Short mmCIF file of C-alpha atoms in Angstrom, two decimals:
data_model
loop_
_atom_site.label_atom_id
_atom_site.label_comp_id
_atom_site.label_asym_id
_atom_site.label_seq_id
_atom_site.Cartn_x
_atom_site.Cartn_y
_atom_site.Cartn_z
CA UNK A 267 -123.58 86.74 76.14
CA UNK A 268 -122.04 83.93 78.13
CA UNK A 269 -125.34 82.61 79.00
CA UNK A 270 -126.80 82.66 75.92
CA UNK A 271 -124.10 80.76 74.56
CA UNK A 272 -124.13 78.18 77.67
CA UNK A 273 -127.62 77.89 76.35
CA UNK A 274 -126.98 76.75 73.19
CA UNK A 275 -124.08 74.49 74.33
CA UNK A 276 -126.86 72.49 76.02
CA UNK A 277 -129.53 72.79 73.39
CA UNK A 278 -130.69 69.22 72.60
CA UNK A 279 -131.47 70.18 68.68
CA UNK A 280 -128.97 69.55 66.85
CA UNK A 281 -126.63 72.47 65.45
CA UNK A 282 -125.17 72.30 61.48
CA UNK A 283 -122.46 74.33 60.49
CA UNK A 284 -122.02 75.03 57.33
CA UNK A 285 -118.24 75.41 56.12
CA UNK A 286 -116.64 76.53 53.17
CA UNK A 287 -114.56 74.11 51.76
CA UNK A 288 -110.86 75.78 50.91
CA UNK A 289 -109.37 73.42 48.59
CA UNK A 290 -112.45 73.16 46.27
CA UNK A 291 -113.56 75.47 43.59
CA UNK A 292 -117.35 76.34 42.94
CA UNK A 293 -119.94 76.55 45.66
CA UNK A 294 -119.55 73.09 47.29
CA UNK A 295 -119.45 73.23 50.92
CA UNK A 296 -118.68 70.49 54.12
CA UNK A 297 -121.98 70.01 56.62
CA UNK A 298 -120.95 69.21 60.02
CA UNK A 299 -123.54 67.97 62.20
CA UNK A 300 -122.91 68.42 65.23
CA UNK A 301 -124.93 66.31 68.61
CA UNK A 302 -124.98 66.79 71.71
CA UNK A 303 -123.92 63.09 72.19
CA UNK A 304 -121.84 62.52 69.05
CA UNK A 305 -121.09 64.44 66.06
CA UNK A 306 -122.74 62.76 62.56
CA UNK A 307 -122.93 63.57 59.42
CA UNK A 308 -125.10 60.63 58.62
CA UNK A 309 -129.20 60.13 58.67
CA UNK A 310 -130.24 59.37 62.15
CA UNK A 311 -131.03 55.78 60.76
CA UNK A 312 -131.40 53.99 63.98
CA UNK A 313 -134.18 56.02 65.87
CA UNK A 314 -135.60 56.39 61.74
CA UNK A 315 -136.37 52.66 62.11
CA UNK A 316 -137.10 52.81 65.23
CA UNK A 317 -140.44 55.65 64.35
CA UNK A 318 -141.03 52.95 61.57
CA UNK A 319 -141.28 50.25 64.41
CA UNK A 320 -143.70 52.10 66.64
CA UNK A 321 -145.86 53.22 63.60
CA UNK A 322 -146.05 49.47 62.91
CA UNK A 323 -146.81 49.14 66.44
CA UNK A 324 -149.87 51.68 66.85
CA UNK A 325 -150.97 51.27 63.53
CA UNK A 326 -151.62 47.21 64.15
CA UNK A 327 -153.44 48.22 67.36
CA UNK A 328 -156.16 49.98 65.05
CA UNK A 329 -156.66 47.23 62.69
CA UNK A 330 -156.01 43.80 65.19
CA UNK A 331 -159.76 44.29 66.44
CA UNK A 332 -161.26 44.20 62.52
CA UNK A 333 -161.78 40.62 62.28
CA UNK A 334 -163.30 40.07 65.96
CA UNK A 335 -165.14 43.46 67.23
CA UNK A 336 -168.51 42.48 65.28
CA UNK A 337 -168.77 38.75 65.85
CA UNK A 338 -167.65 39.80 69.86
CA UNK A 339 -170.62 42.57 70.64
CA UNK A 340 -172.80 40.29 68.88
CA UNK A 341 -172.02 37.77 71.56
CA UNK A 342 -172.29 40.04 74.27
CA UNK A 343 -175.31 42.25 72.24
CA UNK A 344 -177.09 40.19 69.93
CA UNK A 345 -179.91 42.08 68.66
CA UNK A 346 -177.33 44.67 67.70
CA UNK A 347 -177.79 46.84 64.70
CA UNK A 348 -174.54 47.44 61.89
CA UNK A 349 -175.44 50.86 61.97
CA UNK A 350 -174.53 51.29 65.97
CA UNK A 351 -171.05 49.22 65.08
CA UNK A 352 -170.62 51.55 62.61
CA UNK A 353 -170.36 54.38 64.77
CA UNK A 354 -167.95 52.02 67.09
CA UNK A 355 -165.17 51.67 64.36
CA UNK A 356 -165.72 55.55 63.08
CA UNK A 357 -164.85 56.54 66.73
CA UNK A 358 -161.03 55.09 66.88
CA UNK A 359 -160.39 57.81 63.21
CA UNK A 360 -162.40 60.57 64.56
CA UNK A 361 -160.58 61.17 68.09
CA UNK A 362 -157.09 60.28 65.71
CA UNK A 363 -157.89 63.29 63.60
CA UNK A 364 -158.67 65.42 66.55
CA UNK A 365 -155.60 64.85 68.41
CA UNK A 366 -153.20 64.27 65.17
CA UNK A 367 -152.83 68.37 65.09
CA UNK A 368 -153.12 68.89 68.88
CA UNK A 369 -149.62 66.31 69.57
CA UNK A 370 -148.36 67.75 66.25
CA UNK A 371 -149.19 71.09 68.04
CA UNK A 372 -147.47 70.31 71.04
CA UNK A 373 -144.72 68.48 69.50
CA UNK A 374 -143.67 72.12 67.90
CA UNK A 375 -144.39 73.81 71.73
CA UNK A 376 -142.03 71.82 73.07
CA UNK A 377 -139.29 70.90 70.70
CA UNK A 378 -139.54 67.12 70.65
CA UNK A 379 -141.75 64.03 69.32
CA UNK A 380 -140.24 61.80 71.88
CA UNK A 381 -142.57 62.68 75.32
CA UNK A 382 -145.32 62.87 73.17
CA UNK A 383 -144.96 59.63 71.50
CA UNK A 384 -145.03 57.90 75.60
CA UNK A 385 -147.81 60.02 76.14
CA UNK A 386 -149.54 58.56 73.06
CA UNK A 387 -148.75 54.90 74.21
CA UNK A 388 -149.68 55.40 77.83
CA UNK A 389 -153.55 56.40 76.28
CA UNK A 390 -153.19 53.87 73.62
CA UNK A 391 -152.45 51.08 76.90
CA UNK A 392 -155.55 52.72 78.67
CA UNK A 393 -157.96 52.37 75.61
CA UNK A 394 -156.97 49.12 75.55
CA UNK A 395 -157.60 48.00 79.45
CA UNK A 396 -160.93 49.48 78.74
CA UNK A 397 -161.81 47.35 76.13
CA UNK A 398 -160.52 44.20 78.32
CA UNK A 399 -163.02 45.28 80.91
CA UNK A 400 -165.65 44.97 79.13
CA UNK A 401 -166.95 42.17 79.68
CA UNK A 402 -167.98 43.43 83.14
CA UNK A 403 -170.03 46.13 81.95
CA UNK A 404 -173.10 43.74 80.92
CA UNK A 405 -175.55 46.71 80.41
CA UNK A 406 -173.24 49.60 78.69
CA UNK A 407 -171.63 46.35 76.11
CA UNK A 408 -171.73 48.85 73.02
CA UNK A 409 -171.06 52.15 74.98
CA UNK A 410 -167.68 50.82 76.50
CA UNK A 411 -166.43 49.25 73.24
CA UNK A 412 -167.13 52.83 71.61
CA UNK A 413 -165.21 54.67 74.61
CA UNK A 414 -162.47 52.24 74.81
CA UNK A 415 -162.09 52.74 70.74
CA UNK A 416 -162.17 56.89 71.31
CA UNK A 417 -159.10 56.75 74.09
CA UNK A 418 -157.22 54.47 71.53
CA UNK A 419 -157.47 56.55 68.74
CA UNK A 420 -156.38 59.60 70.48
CA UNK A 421 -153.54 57.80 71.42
CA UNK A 422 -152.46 57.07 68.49
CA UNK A 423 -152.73 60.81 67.05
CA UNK A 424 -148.93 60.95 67.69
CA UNK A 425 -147.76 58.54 64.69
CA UNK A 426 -148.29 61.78 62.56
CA UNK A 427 -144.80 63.00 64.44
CA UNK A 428 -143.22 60.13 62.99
CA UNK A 429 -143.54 60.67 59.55
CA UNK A 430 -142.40 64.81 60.33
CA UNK A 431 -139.41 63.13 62.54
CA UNK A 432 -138.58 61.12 59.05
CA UNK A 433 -138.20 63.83 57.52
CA UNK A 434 -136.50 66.18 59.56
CA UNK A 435 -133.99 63.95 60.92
CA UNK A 436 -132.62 62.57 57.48
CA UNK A 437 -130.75 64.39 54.69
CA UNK A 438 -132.43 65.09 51.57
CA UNK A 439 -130.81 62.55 49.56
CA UNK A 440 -132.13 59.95 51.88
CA UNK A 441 -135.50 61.20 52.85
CA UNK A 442 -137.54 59.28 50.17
CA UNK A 443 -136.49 56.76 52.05
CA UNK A 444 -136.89 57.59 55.19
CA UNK A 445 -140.01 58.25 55.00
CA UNK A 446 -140.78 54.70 53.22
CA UNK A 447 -139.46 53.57 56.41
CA UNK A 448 -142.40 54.91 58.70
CA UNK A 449 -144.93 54.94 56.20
CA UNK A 450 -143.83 51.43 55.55
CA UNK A 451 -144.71 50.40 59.18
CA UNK A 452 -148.10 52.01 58.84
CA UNK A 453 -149.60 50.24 55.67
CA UNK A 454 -148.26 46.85 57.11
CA UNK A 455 -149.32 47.32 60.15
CA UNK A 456 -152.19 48.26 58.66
CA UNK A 457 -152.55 44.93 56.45
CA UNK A 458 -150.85 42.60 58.94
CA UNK A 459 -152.88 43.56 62.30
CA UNK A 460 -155.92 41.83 61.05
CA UNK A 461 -153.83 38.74 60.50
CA UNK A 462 -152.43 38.56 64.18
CA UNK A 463 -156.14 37.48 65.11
CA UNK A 464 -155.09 33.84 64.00
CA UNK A 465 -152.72 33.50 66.79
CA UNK A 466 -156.02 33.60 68.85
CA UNK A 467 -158.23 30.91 67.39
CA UNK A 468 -157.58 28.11 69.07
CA UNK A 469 -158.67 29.88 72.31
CA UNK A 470 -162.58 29.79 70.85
CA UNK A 471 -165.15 31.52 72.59
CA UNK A 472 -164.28 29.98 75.88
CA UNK A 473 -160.79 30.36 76.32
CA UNK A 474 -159.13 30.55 79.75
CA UNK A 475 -160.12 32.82 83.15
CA UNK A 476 -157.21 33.83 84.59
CA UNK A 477 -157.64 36.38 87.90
CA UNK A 478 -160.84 37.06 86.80
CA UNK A 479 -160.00 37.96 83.03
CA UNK A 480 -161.69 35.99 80.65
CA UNK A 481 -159.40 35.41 77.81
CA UNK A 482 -160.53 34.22 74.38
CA UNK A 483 -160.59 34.74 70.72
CA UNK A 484 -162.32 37.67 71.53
CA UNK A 485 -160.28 39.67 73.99
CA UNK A 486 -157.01 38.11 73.82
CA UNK A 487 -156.16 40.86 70.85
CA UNK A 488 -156.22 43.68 73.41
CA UNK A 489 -154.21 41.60 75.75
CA UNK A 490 -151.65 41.53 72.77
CA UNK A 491 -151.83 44.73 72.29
CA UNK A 492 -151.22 46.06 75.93
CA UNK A 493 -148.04 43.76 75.79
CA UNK A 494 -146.81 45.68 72.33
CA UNK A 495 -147.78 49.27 73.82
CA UNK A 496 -145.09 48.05 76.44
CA UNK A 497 -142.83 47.14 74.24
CA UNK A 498 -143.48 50.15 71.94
CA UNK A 499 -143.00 52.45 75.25
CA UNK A 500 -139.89 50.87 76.82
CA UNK A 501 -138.28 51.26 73.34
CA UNK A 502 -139.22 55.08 73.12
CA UNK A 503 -138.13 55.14 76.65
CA UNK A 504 -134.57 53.63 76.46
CA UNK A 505 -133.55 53.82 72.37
CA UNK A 506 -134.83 56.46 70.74
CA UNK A 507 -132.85 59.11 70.69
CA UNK A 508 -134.03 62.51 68.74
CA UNK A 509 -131.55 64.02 66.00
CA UNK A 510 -132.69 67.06 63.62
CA UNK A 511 -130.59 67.81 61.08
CA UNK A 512 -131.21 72.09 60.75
CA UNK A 513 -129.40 73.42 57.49
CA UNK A 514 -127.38 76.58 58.97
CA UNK A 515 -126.04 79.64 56.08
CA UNK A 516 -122.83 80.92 56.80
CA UNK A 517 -121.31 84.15 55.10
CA UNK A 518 -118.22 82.27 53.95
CA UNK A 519 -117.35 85.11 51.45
CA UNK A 520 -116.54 87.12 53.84
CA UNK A 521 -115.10 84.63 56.29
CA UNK A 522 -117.78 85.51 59.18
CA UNK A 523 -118.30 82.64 61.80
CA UNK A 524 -120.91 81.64 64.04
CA UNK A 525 -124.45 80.39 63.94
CA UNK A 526 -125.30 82.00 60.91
CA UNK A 527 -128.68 82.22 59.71
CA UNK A 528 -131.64 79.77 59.07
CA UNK A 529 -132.13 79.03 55.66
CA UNK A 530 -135.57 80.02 54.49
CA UNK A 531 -137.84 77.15 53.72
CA UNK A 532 -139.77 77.26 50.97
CA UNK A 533 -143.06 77.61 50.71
CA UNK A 534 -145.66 74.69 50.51
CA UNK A 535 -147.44 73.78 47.30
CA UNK A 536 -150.83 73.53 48.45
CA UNK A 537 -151.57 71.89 45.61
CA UNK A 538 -149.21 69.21 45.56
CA UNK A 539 -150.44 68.70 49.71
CA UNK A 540 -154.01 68.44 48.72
CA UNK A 541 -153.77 65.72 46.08
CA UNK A 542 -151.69 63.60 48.92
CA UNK A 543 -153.93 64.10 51.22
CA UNK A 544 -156.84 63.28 49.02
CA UNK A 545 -155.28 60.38 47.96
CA UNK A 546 -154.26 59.08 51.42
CA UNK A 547 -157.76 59.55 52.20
CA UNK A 548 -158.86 57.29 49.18
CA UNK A 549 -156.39 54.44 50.54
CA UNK A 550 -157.45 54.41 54.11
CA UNK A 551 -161.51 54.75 53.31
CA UNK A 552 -160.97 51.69 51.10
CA UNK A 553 -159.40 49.81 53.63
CA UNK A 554 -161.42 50.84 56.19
CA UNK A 555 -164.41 50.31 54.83
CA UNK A 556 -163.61 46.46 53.61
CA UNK A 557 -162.53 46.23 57.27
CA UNK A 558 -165.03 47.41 58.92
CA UNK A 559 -167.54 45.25 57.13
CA UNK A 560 -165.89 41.46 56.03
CA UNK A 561 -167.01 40.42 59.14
CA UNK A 562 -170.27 40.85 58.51
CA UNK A 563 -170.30 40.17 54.93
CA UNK A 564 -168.71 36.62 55.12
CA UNK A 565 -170.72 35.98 58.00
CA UNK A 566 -174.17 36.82 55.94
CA UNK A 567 -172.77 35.34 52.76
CA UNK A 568 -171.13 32.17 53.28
CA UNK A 569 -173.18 31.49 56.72
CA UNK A 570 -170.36 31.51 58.35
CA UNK A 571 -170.33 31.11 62.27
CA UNK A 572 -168.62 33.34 64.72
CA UNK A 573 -165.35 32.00 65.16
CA UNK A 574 -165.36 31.06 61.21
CA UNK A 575 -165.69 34.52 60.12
CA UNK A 576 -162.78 35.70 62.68
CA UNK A 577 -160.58 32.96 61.52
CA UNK A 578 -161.20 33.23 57.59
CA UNK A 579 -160.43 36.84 57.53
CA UNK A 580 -157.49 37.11 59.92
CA UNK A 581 -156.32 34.37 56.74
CA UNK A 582 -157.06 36.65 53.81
CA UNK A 583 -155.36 39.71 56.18
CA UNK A 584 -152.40 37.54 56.51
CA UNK A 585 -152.11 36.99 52.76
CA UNK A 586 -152.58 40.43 51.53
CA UNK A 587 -150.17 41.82 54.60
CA UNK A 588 -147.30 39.18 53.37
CA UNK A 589 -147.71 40.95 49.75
CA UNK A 590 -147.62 44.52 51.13
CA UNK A 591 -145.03 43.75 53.39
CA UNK A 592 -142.76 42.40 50.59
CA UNK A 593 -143.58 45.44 48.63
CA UNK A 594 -142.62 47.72 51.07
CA UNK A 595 -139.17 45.96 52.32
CA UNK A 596 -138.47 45.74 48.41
CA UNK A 597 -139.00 49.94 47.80
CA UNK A 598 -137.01 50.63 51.49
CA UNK A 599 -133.98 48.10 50.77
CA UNK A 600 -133.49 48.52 46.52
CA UNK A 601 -133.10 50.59 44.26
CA UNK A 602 -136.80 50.67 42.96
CA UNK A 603 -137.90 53.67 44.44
CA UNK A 604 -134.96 55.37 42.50
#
């Protein structure tokens, strides 16, 4: 008995007592949360906005590459067909929805999103050196590009722990919100990524050589985006800290004390799941496909050069990421999503 109760002393979950509350009437009870580092009965806002920061973070190293991945392999590759790039921009969501359920998996094995969300950066910063080298690979241009776009995306399989972590580690009064706040990060990340390529125009198609490492309008994104998988990493590292809030029922009728027992959650509506996920699915094939393809489009439309093309759509990414961006803060911050 003694060790099992040393065991739970140095549980990292989070334990919540529920406590009857003597000088009230009715069934109205006090919920103390208890950590291991300090006791709360607050949502864990800080590492809450923190999930919302790194899904801003791995989401914007998805769409950052939109504006410059066709007009680059067409430098490198130009008899290139769409259909081949096609498969290169499929292959970042296809290893994402392989590994989404294997780190959710995992996540549940071992009690924790936090290892697996450094994991998921440490692959994301690989994916990302791969596509920097390749520029060396003169014969495999296309083949490299695809595998460098498969490591990412299995990287970022772990921002589906963030949006669980939202949930779990807020109370239910606050989870609407909570929830906006990851889900938030994602769409303007999302929006905004493509946008980010302007910081990069001015380099051209030449750019600078530094070590070796050709650095232009081309490959400076994944230069940008090893620097925020750092950032994104060291912040996981050093300020996240993990809080679930776990609803405990005590017999207070009869005055028992202890742990008590779990309440029972209910059961999914299956129905209510599939129209989400349908309709996430609707969102993220729309804005897929349109970036996936401007590029091209502008380029065969307007006879736009290389470097055009890159620049006028990291402009229209910018706009429409401002308005999503506003629309987000505005549901997260006010009272509009009440």
């Amino acid at each position: 008995m003694n060790s099992e109760k040393e065991s739970n002393e140095d549980s990292p979950f989070i334990r919540v007592h529920q406590e009857s509350n003597e000088n009230q009437r009715g069934e109205i009870h006090n919920f103390t949360i208890e950590n291991r580092e300090k006791p709360t009965q607050e949502t864990a806002w800080k590492s809450i906005y923190i999930g919302g920061l790194c899904s801003f973070i791995q989401t914007t190293q998805f769409t950052i590459f939109f504006p410059s991945m066709w007009p680059y392999i067409l430098t490198l590759q130009p008899d290139l067909k769409q259909s081949s790039f096609g498969i290169v921009v499929a292959a970042y969501s296809f290893t994402q929805c392989i590994f989404s359920p294997l780190f959710g998996y995992w996540s549940n094995k071992i009690g924790q999103v936090r290892f697996p969300m450094i994991v998921g950066f440490i692959i994301m910063a690989f994916g990302n050196i791969v596509y920097l080298s390749l520029q060396y690979w003169p014969a495999y241009h296309l083949d490299v590009m695809m595998f460098s776009r498969l490591v990412a995306g299995a990287g970022s399989g772990n921002v589906s722990l963030l949006r669980a972590y939202a949930s779990t580690a807020s109370l239910s009064k606050d989870r609407s919100k909570a929830i906006a706040c990851v889900s938030g990060g994602i769409a303007i990340g999302s929006m905004i990524g493509p946008g980010l390529q302007l910081l990069f125009t001015p380099l051209g198609t030449d750019g600078i050589t530094v070590l070796g490492l050709k650095i232009n309008i081309y490959t400076a994104p994944a230069l940008l985006c090893l620097v925020i998988n750092t950032i994104g990493l060291l912040i996981v590292k050093f300020a996240f800290v993990e809080k679930h809030i776990q609803l405990v029922d005590q017999n207070a009728e009869n005055g028992e004390k202890g742990e008590g027992k779990k309440n029972k959650l209910m059961n999914p509506c299956m129905v209510a799941i599939s129209v989400c996920i349908f309709t996430r699915f609707t969102q993220q094939f729309i804005n897929t496909t349109i970036e996936s393809i401007d590029a091209s489009y502008s380029m065969m439309m307007f006879s736009f050069e290389k470097e055009e093309a890159v620049a006028m759509n990291a402009t229209m990414h910018t706009i429409s990421g401002a308005i999503a961006a506003a629309l987000y803060l505005c549901f997260i911050f006010t009272g509009v999503r009440k």
